[in-house]
PDB file of C-alpha atoms in Angstrom:
ATOM      1  CA  UNK X 276      11.724   4.956 -21.054  1.00  0.00           C
ATOM      2  CA  UNK X 277      13.485   3.938 -18.582  1.00  0.00           C
ATOM      3  CA  UNK X 278      14.710   5.980 -16.363  1.00  0.00           C
ATOM      4  CA  UNK X 279      18.375   5.867 -15.806  1.00  0.00           C
ATOM      5  CA  UNK X 280      18.178   5.392 -12.039  1.00  0.00           C
ATOM      6  CA  UNK X 281      16.017   2.078 -12.595  1.00  0.00           C
ATOM      7  CA  UNK X 282      17.583   1.639 -15.770  1.00  0.00           C
ATOM      8  CA  UNK X 283      20.161  -2.084 -14.565  1.00  0.00           C
ATOM      9  CA  UNK X 284      17.223  -3.598 -12.253  1.00  0.00           C
ATOM     10  CA  UNK X 285      14.974  -3.399 -15.267  1.00  0.00           C
ATOM     11  CA  UNK X 286      17.613  -5.131 -17.682  1.00  0.00           C
ATOM     12  CA  UNK X 287      18.467  -7.220 -14.952  1.00  0.00           C
ATOM     13  CA  UNK X 288      14.781  -8.814 -14.374  1.00  0.00           C
ATOM     14  CA  UNK X 289      13.758  -8.414 -17.595  1.00  0.00           C
ATOM     15  CA  UNK X 290      15.547 -11.998 -19.110  1.00  0.00           C
ATOM     16  CA  UNK X 291      13.572 -13.291 -16.003  1.00  0.00           C
ATOM     17  CA  UNK X 292      10.372 -15.418 -16.768  1.00  0.00           C
ATOM     18  CA  UNK X 293       8.027 -16.315 -13.772  1.00  0.00           C
ATOM     19  CA  UNK X 294       7.592 -15.324 -10.113  1.00  0.00           C
ATOM     20  CA  UNK X 295       5.953 -16.081  -6.675  1.00  0.00           C
ATOM     21  CA  UNK X 296       2.938 -14.582  -6.787  1.00  0.00           C
ATOM     22  CA  UNK X 297       1.751 -15.220  -3.417  1.00  0.00           C
ATOM     23  CA  UNK X 298       3.213 -16.880  -0.223  1.00  0.00           C
ATOM     24  CA  UNK X 299       2.041 -20.565  -0.265  1.00  0.00           C
ATOM     25  CA  UNK X 300       2.533 -23.301   0.883  1.00  0.00           C
ATOM     26  CA  UNK X 301       2.333 -25.216  -2.751  1.00  0.00           C
ATOM     27  CA  UNK X 302       5.949 -23.358  -3.917  1.00  0.00           C
ATOM     28  CA  UNK X 303       7.547 -26.396  -1.937  1.00  0.00           C
ATOM     29  CA  UNK X 304       5.348 -29.081  -4.703  1.00  0.00           C
ATOM     30  CA  UNK X 305       5.740 -29.590  -7.993  1.00  0.00           C
ATOM     31  CA  UNK X 306       4.340 -28.114 -10.814  1.00  0.00           C
ATOM     32  CA  UNK X 307       3.001 -31.775 -11.816  1.00  0.00           C
ATOM     33  CA  UNK X 308      -0.354 -30.464 -13.776  1.00  0.00           C
ATOM     34  CA  UNK X 309      -2.951 -27.769 -15.044  1.00  0.00           C
ATOM     35  CA  UNK X 310      -4.540 -26.016 -11.449  1.00  0.00           C
ATOM     36  CA  UNK X 311      -7.886 -23.966 -10.707  1.00  0.00           C
ATOM     37  CA  UNK X 312      -8.735 -21.968  -7.551  1.00  0.00           C
ATOM     38  CA  UNK X 313     -11.371 -19.989  -6.689  1.00  0.00           C
ATOM     39  CA  UNK X 314     -11.426 -17.198  -4.285  1.00  0.00           C
ATOM     40  CA  UNK X 315     -13.585 -15.248  -1.932  1.00  0.00           C
ATOM     41  CA  UNK X 316     -12.257 -12.453   0.597  1.00  0.00           C
ATOM     42  CA  UNK X 317     -13.537  -9.626   2.096  1.00  0.00           C
ATOM     43  CA  UNK X 318     -11.510  -6.988   0.652  1.00  0.00           C
ATOM     44  CA  UNK X 319      -8.836  -7.727  -2.353  1.00  0.00           C
ATOM     45  CA  UNK X 320      -5.703  -5.830  -0.798  1.00  0.00           C
ATOM     46  CA  UNK X 321      -2.382  -6.105  -3.291  1.00  0.00           C
ATOM     47  CA  UNK X 322       0.833  -4.611  -1.154  1.00  0.00           C
ATOM     48  CA  UNK X 323      -1.692  -3.382   1.285  1.00  0.00           C
ATOM     49  CA  UNK X 324      -3.774  -0.652  -1.019  1.00  0.00           C
ATOM     50  CA  UNK X 325      -7.929  -2.137  -1.659  1.00  0.00           C
ATOM     51  CA  UNK X 326      -8.107  -3.359  -5.653  1.00  0.00           C
ATOM     52  CA  UNK X 327     -11.995  -3.987  -5.165  1.00  0.00           C
ATOM     53  CA  UNK X 328     -12.764  -0.793  -3.416  1.00  0.00           C
ATOM     54  CA  UNK X 329     -12.483  -1.446  -0.324  1.00  0.00           C
ATOM     55  CA  UNK X 330     -15.485  -4.517  -0.518  1.00  0.00           C
ATOM     56  CA  UNK X 331     -16.112  -8.368  -0.697  1.00  0.00           C
ATOM     57  CA  UNK X 332     -14.360  -9.717  -3.871  1.00  0.00           C
ATOM     58  CA  UNK X 333     -14.092 -13.173  -5.920  1.00  0.00           C
ATOM     59  CA  UNK X 334     -11.485 -14.360  -8.233  1.00  0.00           C
ATOM     60  CA  UNK X 335     -10.977 -17.554 -10.110  1.00  0.00           C
ATOM     61  CA  UNK X 336      -7.361 -18.611 -11.616  1.00  0.00           C
ATOM     62  CA  UNK X 337      -5.906 -20.751 -13.958  1.00  0.00           C
ATOM     63  CA  UNK X 338      -1.879 -22.387 -13.858  1.00  0.00           C
ATOM     64  CA  UNK X 339      -0.930 -24.274 -17.202  1.00  0.00           C
ATOM     65  CA  UNK X 340       2.276 -26.337 -17.366  1.00  0.00           C
ATOM     66  CA  UNK X 341       3.721 -25.892 -20.295  1.00  0.00           C
ATOM     67  CA  UNK X 342       7.227 -27.742 -19.799  1.00  0.00           C
ATOM     68  CA  UNK X 343       9.684 -28.872 -17.183  1.00  0.00           C
ATOM     69  CA  UNK X 344      10.170 -25.237 -15.713  1.00  0.00           C
ATOM     70  CA  UNK X 345       7.863 -23.136 -17.712  1.00  0.00           C
ATOM     71  CA  UNK X 346       4.356 -22.390 -16.528  1.00  0.00           C
ATOM     72  CA  UNK X 347       1.359 -19.713 -17.917  1.00  0.00           C
ATOM     73  CA  UNK X 348      -1.600 -18.578 -15.638  1.00  0.00           C
ATOM     74  CA  UNK X 349      -4.584 -16.258 -15.937  1.00  0.00           C
ATOM     75  CA  UNK X 350      -6.521 -14.704 -12.459  1.00  0.00           C
ATOM     76  CA  UNK X 351      -9.808 -12.866 -13.088  1.00  0.00           C
ATOM     77  CA  UNK X 352     -11.144 -10.863 -10.165  1.00  0.00           C
ATOM     78  CA  UNK X 353     -13.888  -8.575  -9.446  1.00  0.00           C
ATOM     79  CA  UNK X 354     -13.344  -5.068  -8.921  1.00  0.00           C
ATOM     80  CA  UNK X 355     -16.705  -3.993  -7.950  1.00  0.00           C
ATOM     81  CA  UNK X 356     -16.229  -0.551  -9.246  1.00  0.00           C
ATOM     82  CA  UNK X 357     -12.266  -0.009  -8.326  1.00  0.00           C
ATOM     83  CA  UNK X 358     -11.759   3.789  -8.227  1.00  0.00           C
ATOM     84  CA  UNK X 359      -7.597   3.099  -8.490  1.00  0.00           C
ATOM     85  CA  UNK X 360      -8.435   1.040 -11.566  1.00  0.00           C
ATOM     86  CA  UNK X 361     -10.796   4.095 -13.150  1.00  0.00           C
ATOM     87  CA  UNK X 362     -13.912   2.388 -12.050  1.00  0.00           C
ATOM     88  CA  UNK X 363     -13.097  -0.659 -13.997  1.00  0.00           C
ATOM     89  CA  UNK X 364     -15.665  -4.049 -12.167  1.00  0.00           C
ATOM     90  CA  UNK X 365     -13.085  -6.456 -13.487  1.00  0.00           C
ATOM     91  CA  UNK X 366      -9.412  -7.295 -13.591  1.00  0.00           C
ATOM     92  CA  UNK X 367      -7.603  -9.806 -15.766  1.00  0.00           C
ATOM     93  CA  UNK X 368      -3.645 -11.277 -14.816  1.00  0.00           C
ATOM     94  CA  UNK X 369      -1.856 -12.599 -17.734  1.00  0.00           C
ATOM     95  CA  UNK X 370       1.802 -14.480 -16.655  1.00  0.00           C
ATOM     96  CA  UNK X 371       4.458 -16.216 -19.020  1.00  0.00           C
ATOM     97  CA  UNK X 372       6.964 -17.851 -16.477  1.00  0.00           C
ATOM     98  CA  UNK X 373       9.810 -19.534 -15.301  1.00  0.00           C
ATOM     99  CA  UNK X 374      10.967 -21.473 -12.325  1.00  0.00           C
ATOM    100  CA  UNK X 375      13.892 -23.442 -11.532  1.00  0.00           C
ATOM    101  CA  UNK X 376      14.787 -26.123  -8.202  1.00  0.00           C
ATOM    102  CA  UNK X 377      17.678 -26.348  -6.953  1.00  0.00           C
ATOM    103  CA  UNK X 378      17.696 -28.518  -2.817  1.00  0.00           C
ATOM    104  CA  UNK X 379      15.803 -26.662  -1.301  1.00  0.00           C
ATOM    105  CA  UNK X 380      16.156 -23.142  -3.268  1.00  0.00           C
ATOM    106  CA  UNK X 381      13.681 -22.139  -5.830  1.00  0.00           C
ATOM    107  CA  UNK X 382      14.470 -19.221  -8.450  1.00  0.00           C
ATOM    108  CA  UNK X 383      11.336 -18.062 -10.175  1.00  0.00           C
ATOM    109  CA  UNK X 384      10.750 -14.756 -12.632  1.00  0.00           C
ATOM    110  CA  UNK X 385       8.019 -13.624 -14.628  1.00  0.00           C
ATOM    111  CA  UNK X 386       6.279 -11.444 -16.872  1.00  0.00           C
ATOM    112  CA  UNK X 387       2.332  -9.906 -15.731  1.00  0.00           C
ATOM    113  CA  UNK X 388       0.773  -7.601 -17.180  1.00  0.00           C
ATOM    114  CA  UNK X 389      -2.524  -6.162 -15.951  1.00  0.00           C
ATOM    115  CA  UNK X 390      -5.954  -5.247 -17.479  1.00  0.00           C
ATOM    116  CA  UNK X 391      -8.860  -3.800 -17.480  1.00  0.00           C
ATOM    117  CA  UNK X 392     -11.217  -4.732 -19.583  1.00  0.00           C
ATOM    118  CA  UNK X 393     -13.523  -1.490 -20.597  1.00  0.00           C
ATOM    119  CA  UNK X 394     -10.159   0.605 -18.841  1.00  0.00           C
ATOM    120  CA  UNK X 395      -7.532  -0.402 -21.622  1.00  0.00           C
ATOM    121  CA  UNK X 396      -5.312   3.049 -20.962  1.00  0.00           C
ATOM    122  CA  UNK X 397      -4.491   1.763 -17.151  1.00  0.00           C
ATOM    123  CA  UNK X 398      -3.045  -1.685 -18.068  1.00  0.00           C
ATOM    124  CA  UNK X 399       0.267  -1.949 -16.873  1.00  0.00           C
ATOM    125  CA  UNK X 400       2.978  -4.690 -17.384  1.00  0.00           C
ATOM    126  CA  UNK X 401       5.845  -5.602 -14.271  1.00  0.00           C
ATOM    127  CA  UNK X 402       8.390  -8.108 -14.128  1.00  0.00           C
ATOM    128  CA  UNK X 403       9.116  -9.995 -11.203  1.00  0.00           C
ATOM    129  CA  UNK X 404      12.194 -12.364 -10.060  1.00  0.00           C
ATOM    130  CA  UNK X 405      12.252 -13.980  -6.531  1.00  0.00           C
ATOM    131  CA  UNK X 406      13.975 -16.833  -4.627  1.00  0.00           C
ATOM    132  CA  UNK X 407      12.384 -19.577  -1.724  1.00  0.00           C
ATOM    133  CA  UNK X 408      13.938 -21.643   0.451  1.00  0.00           C
ATOM    134  CA  UNK X 409      12.367 -24.391   1.978  1.00  0.00           C
ATOM    135  CA  UNK X 410      13.668 -25.235   5.103  1.00  0.00           C
ATOM    136  CA  UNK X 411      11.310 -28.011   6.935  1.00  0.00           C
ATOM    137  CA  UNK X 412       7.525 -26.827   7.378  1.00  0.00           C
ATOM    138  CA  UNK X 413       9.065 -23.074   6.645  1.00  0.00           C
ATOM    139  CA  UNK X 414       9.689 -21.414   3.245  1.00  0.00           C
ATOM    140  CA  UNK X 415      10.913 -17.822   3.060  1.00  0.00           C
ATOM    141  CA  UNK X 416      10.981 -16.088  -0.599  1.00  0.00           C
ATOM    142  CA  UNK X 417      12.859 -12.803  -1.551  1.00  0.00           C
ATOM    143  CA  UNK X 418      10.603 -10.899  -3.827  1.00  0.00           C
ATOM    144  CA  UNK X 419      11.772  -8.112  -6.104  1.00  0.00           C
ATOM    145  CA  UNK X 420       8.183  -6.672  -8.776  1.00  0.00           C
ATOM    146  CA  UNK X 421       8.953  -3.544 -11.559  1.00  0.00           C
ATOM    147  CA  UNK X 422       6.692  -2.019 -13.838  1.00  0.00           C
ATOM    148  CA  UNK X 423       8.840   0.433 -15.826  1.00  0.00           C
ATOM    149  CA  UNK X 424       7.780   3.944 -16.650  1.00  0.00           C
ATOM    150  CA  UNK X 425       4.397   3.548 -17.935  1.00  0.00           C
ATOM    151  CA  UNK X 426       1.150   6.312 -18.702  1.00  0.00           C
ATOM    152  CA  UNK X 427      -1.130   4.150 -16.714  1.00  0.00           C
ATOM    153  CA  UNK X 428       0.494   3.950 -13.483  1.00  0.00           C
ATOM    154  CA  UNK X 429       1.938   7.592 -13.234  1.00  0.00           C
ATOM    155  CA  UNK X 430       5.581   6.153 -13.611  1.00  0.00           C
ATOM    156  CA  UNK X 431       7.992   3.741 -12.707  1.00  0.00           C
ATOM    157  CA  UNK X 432       7.325   1.177  -9.804  1.00  0.00           C
ATOM    158  CA  UNK X 433       9.429  -1.108  -7.477  1.00  0.00           C
ATOM    159  CA  UNK X 434       7.975  -3.193  -5.130  1.00  0.00           C
ATOM    160  CA  UNK X 435      10.695  -5.243  -2.767  1.00  0.00           C
ATOM    161  CA  UNK X 436       8.934  -7.477  -0.362  1.00  0.00           C
ATOM    162  CA  UNK X 437      10.026 -10.724   1.475  1.00  0.00           C
ATOM    163  CA  UNK X 438       8.189 -13.154   3.084  1.00  0.00           C
ATOM    164  CA  UNK X 439       7.382 -16.247   4.798  1.00  0.00           C
ATOM    165  CA  UNK X 440       5.053 -19.161   5.760  1.00  0.00           C
ATOM    166  CA  UNK X 441       4.802 -21.867   8.740  1.00  0.00           C
ATOM    167  CA  UNK X 442       3.554 -25.046   8.574  1.00  0.00           C
ATOM    168  CA  UNK X 443       2.097 -26.056  12.579  1.00  0.00           C
ATOM    169  CA  UNK X 444       3.216 -29.348  12.930  1.00  0.00           C
ATOM    170  CA  UNK X 445       0.793 -31.544  13.678  1.00  0.00           C
ATOM    171  CA  UNK X 446      -2.310 -29.374  12.557  1.00  0.00           C
ATOM    172  CA  UNK X 447      -3.924 -27.683   9.665  1.00  0.00           C
ATOM    173  CA  UNK X 448      -3.097 -24.101  10.492  1.00  0.00           C
ATOM    174  CA  UNK X 449      -0.135 -22.060   8.519  1.00  0.00           C
ATOM    175  CA  UNK X 450       1.122 -18.879   9.769  1.00  0.00           C
ATOM    176  CA  UNK X 451       2.442 -15.934   6.954  1.00  0.00           C
ATOM    177  CA  UNK X 452       3.760 -12.580   6.909  1.00  0.00           C
ATOM    178  CA  UNK X 453       4.706  -9.996   4.742  1.00  0.00           C
ATOM    179  CA  UNK X 454       6.840  -6.687   4.225  1.00  0.00           C
ATOM    180  CA  UNK X 455       7.000  -4.922   1.343  1.00  0.00           C
ATOM    181  CA  UNK X 456       8.369  -1.416  -0.078  1.00  0.00           C
ATOM    182  CA  UNK X 457       7.011   0.585  -2.730  1.00  0.00           C
ATOM    183  CA  UNK X 458       8.998   3.353  -4.760  1.00  0.00           C
ATOM    184  CA  UNK X 459       9.575   4.814  -7.589  1.00  0.00           C
ATOM    185  CA  UNK X 460       9.461   8.147  -9.760  1.00  0.00           C
ATOM    186  CA  UNK X 461       6.752  10.365 -10.695  1.00  0.00           C
ATOM    187  CA  UNK X 462       5.477  11.193 -14.513  1.00  0.00           C
ATOM    188  CA  UNK X 463       1.676  11.959 -13.883  1.00  0.00           C
ATOM    189  CA  UNK X 464       0.726  12.293 -10.009  1.00  0.00           C
ATOM    190  CA  UNK X 465      -2.938  11.734 -11.104  1.00  0.00           C
ATOM    191  CA  UNK X 466      -2.198   8.699 -12.696  1.00  0.00           C
ATOM    192  CA  UNK X 467       0.949   7.326 -10.020  1.00  0.00           C
ATOM    193  CA  UNK X 468      -1.394   6.947  -6.635  1.00  0.00           C
ATOM    194  CA  UNK X 469      -2.600   4.304  -8.213  1.00  0.00           C
ATOM    195  CA  UNK X 470      -0.116   2.124  -6.791  1.00  0.00           C
ATOM    196  CA  UNK X 471       0.969   4.735  -4.724  1.00  0.00           C
ATOM    197  CA  UNK X 472      -1.286   7.149  -2.890  1.00  0.00           C
ATOM    198  CA  UNK X 473       1.504   9.015  -0.557  1.00  0.00           C
ATOM    199  CA  UNK X 474       4.159   8.558  -2.538  1.00  0.00           C
ATOM    200  CA  UNK X 475       7.130   5.722  -1.700  1.00  0.00           C
ATOM    201  CA  UNK X 476       5.737   3.556   1.486  1.00  0.00           C
ATOM    202  CA  UNK X 477       5.637  -0.033   3.996  1.00  0.00           C
ATOM    203  CA  UNK X 478       3.026  -2.675   3.568  1.00  0.00           C
ATOM    204  CA  UNK X 479       2.942  -5.840   6.048  1.00  0.00           C
ATOM    205  CA  UNK X 480       0.757  -8.308   6.254  1.00  0.00           C
ATOM    206  CA  UNK X 481       0.053 -11.261   8.905  1.00  0.00           C
ATOM    207  CA  UNK X 482      -2.428 -14.201   8.415  1.00  0.00           C
ATOM    208  CA  UNK X 483      -3.264 -17.321   9.475  1.00  0.00           C
ATOM    209  CA  UNK X 484      -4.945 -20.126   7.148  1.00  0.00           C
ATOM    210  CA  UNK X 485      -7.182 -23.456   7.642  1.00  0.00           C
ATOM    211  CA  UNK X 486      -5.594 -26.156   5.443  1.00  0.00           C
ATOM    212  CA  UNK X 487      -8.107 -28.656   4.961  1.00  0.00           C
ATOM    213  CA  UNK X 488      -7.997 -31.294   1.763  1.00  0.00           C
ATOM    214  CA  UNK X 489      -8.702 -28.263  -1.316  1.00  0.00           C
ATOM    215  CA  UNK X 490     -10.254 -25.901   0.887  1.00  0.00           C
ATOM    216  CA  UNK X 491      -8.308 -23.230   2.871  1.00  0.00           C
ATOM    217  CA  UNK X 492     -10.002 -20.493   4.894  1.00  0.00           C
ATOM    218  CA  UNK X 493      -7.871 -17.595   6.295  1.00  0.00           C
ATOM    219  CA  UNK X 494      -7.846 -14.946   8.362  1.00  0.00           C
ATOM    220  CA  UNK X 495      -5.380 -11.734   7.576  1.00  0.00           C
ATOM    221  CA  UNK X 496      -4.365  -8.460   8.968  1.00  0.00           C
ATOM    222  CA  UNK X 497      -2.863  -5.968   6.498  1.00  0.00           C
ATOM    223  CA  UNK X 498      -1.573  -2.500   7.759  1.00  0.00           C
ATOM    224  CA  UNK X 499       0.664   0.107   5.312  1.00  0.00           C
ATOM    225  CA  UNK X 500       2.524   2.960   6.482  1.00  0.00           C
ATOM    226  CA  UNK X 501       0.633   5.865   4.381  1.00  0.00           C
ATOM    227  CA  UNK X 502      -1.045   7.839   7.184  1.00  0.00           C
ATOM    228  CA  UNK X 503      -3.415   9.186   4.248  1.00  0.00           C
ATOM    229  CA  UNK X 504      -3.402   9.353   0.497  1.00  0.00           C
ATOM    230  CA  UNK X 505      -2.317  12.698  -1.119  1.00  0.00           C
ATOM    231  CA  UNK X 506      -4.871  15.003  -1.976  1.00  0.00           C
ATOM    232  CA  UNK X 507      -2.116  17.726  -3.491  1.00  0.00           C
ATOM    233  CA  UNK X 508      -3.407  16.434  -7.576  1.00  0.00           C
ATOM    234  CA  UNK X 509      -7.505  16.171  -7.928  1.00  0.00           C
ATOM    235  CA  UNK X 510      -7.293  12.220  -9.876  1.00  0.00           C
ATOM    236  CA  UNK X 511     -10.360  10.471 -10.090  1.00  0.00           C
ATOM    237  CA  UNK X 512      -7.607   7.395  -9.284  1.00  0.00           C
ATOM    238  CA  UNK X 513      -7.231   7.980  -6.170  1.00  0.00           C
ATOM    239  CA  UNK X 514      -8.676   5.095  -3.500  1.00  0.00           C
ATOM    240  CA  UNK X 515      -8.452   5.706   0.443  1.00  0.00           C
ATOM    241  CA  UNK X 516      -8.435   2.581   1.086  1.00  0.00           C
ATOM    242  CA  UNK X 517      -5.686   2.261   2.459  1.00  0.00           C
ATOM    243  CA  UNK X 518      -5.495   1.898   5.957  1.00  0.00           C
ATOM    244  CA  UNK X 519      -5.130  -1.449   8.688  1.00  0.00           C
ATOM    245  CA  UNK X 520      -7.708  -4.433   7.625  1.00  0.00           C
ATOM    246  CA  UNK X 521      -8.839  -7.390   9.123  1.00  0.00           C
ATOM    247  CA  UNK X 522      -9.332  -9.939   5.939  1.00  0.00           C
ATOM    248  CA  UNK X 523     -11.369 -13.229   6.128  1.00  0.00           C
ATOM    249  CA  UNK X 524     -10.999 -15.330   2.669  1.00  0.00           C
ATOM    250  CA  UNK X 525     -12.056 -18.308   1.553  1.00  0.00           C
ATOM    251  CA  UNK X 526     -10.264 -20.700  -1.489  1.00  0.00           C
ATOM    252  CA  UNK X 527     -11.123 -23.872  -3.055  1.00  0.00           C
ATOM    253  CA  UNK X 528      -7.785 -25.428  -5.090  1.00  0.00           C
ATOM    254  CA  UNK X 529      -8.507 -28.060  -7.689  1.00  0.00           C
TER     255      UNK X 529
END
């Protein structure tokens, strides 16, 4: 059951359907057909937290159009026995969404299922909604993601984020930056550490990408306001990979 504090937000987001999963220049382009991507990264990090136990990871993703404004997606990645996800070696994200373009504006929302094969009790669902604005070579996005109270994550979780990118004219380089805030109520401290290792926190990300045709090479610096993960509640889900990290990635998009 949703907590009273979060119910209005959950109701507002529940009617939405596809979201900006990451800031990229592809957001400014029409979704014309199926899209496939494969990526290798030195550490799979989401919202400043490692999902691959601080180790190198690989991911493959597929997006399919379901009409002019609907699309579905699936992504599977290696988690390397992640403590955060109960020792899972792989994670699967499934999403279904809606997108509306109005001039330079893009409104998006999604329903996403996070699935951990072999660790079904840790699967959870969240909804996202976002608004993006394209101004010349720059793209700005505001995002809200809400996971209703679930045993898998020890309560509910709200993540608010602002992200931006700038394509440097006449060069293959794109600069990116983002800031986010995670908060929520706790019903099971042993599992709440999965998404909020020390309670509410901020995350930050700064990066540069080199795009050449279907190949993207990138570097990113990610950090959080977490000084040290909570240790008062013994739990197998505590992962201390929450500090600053310089990441490298290589991506193929088709």
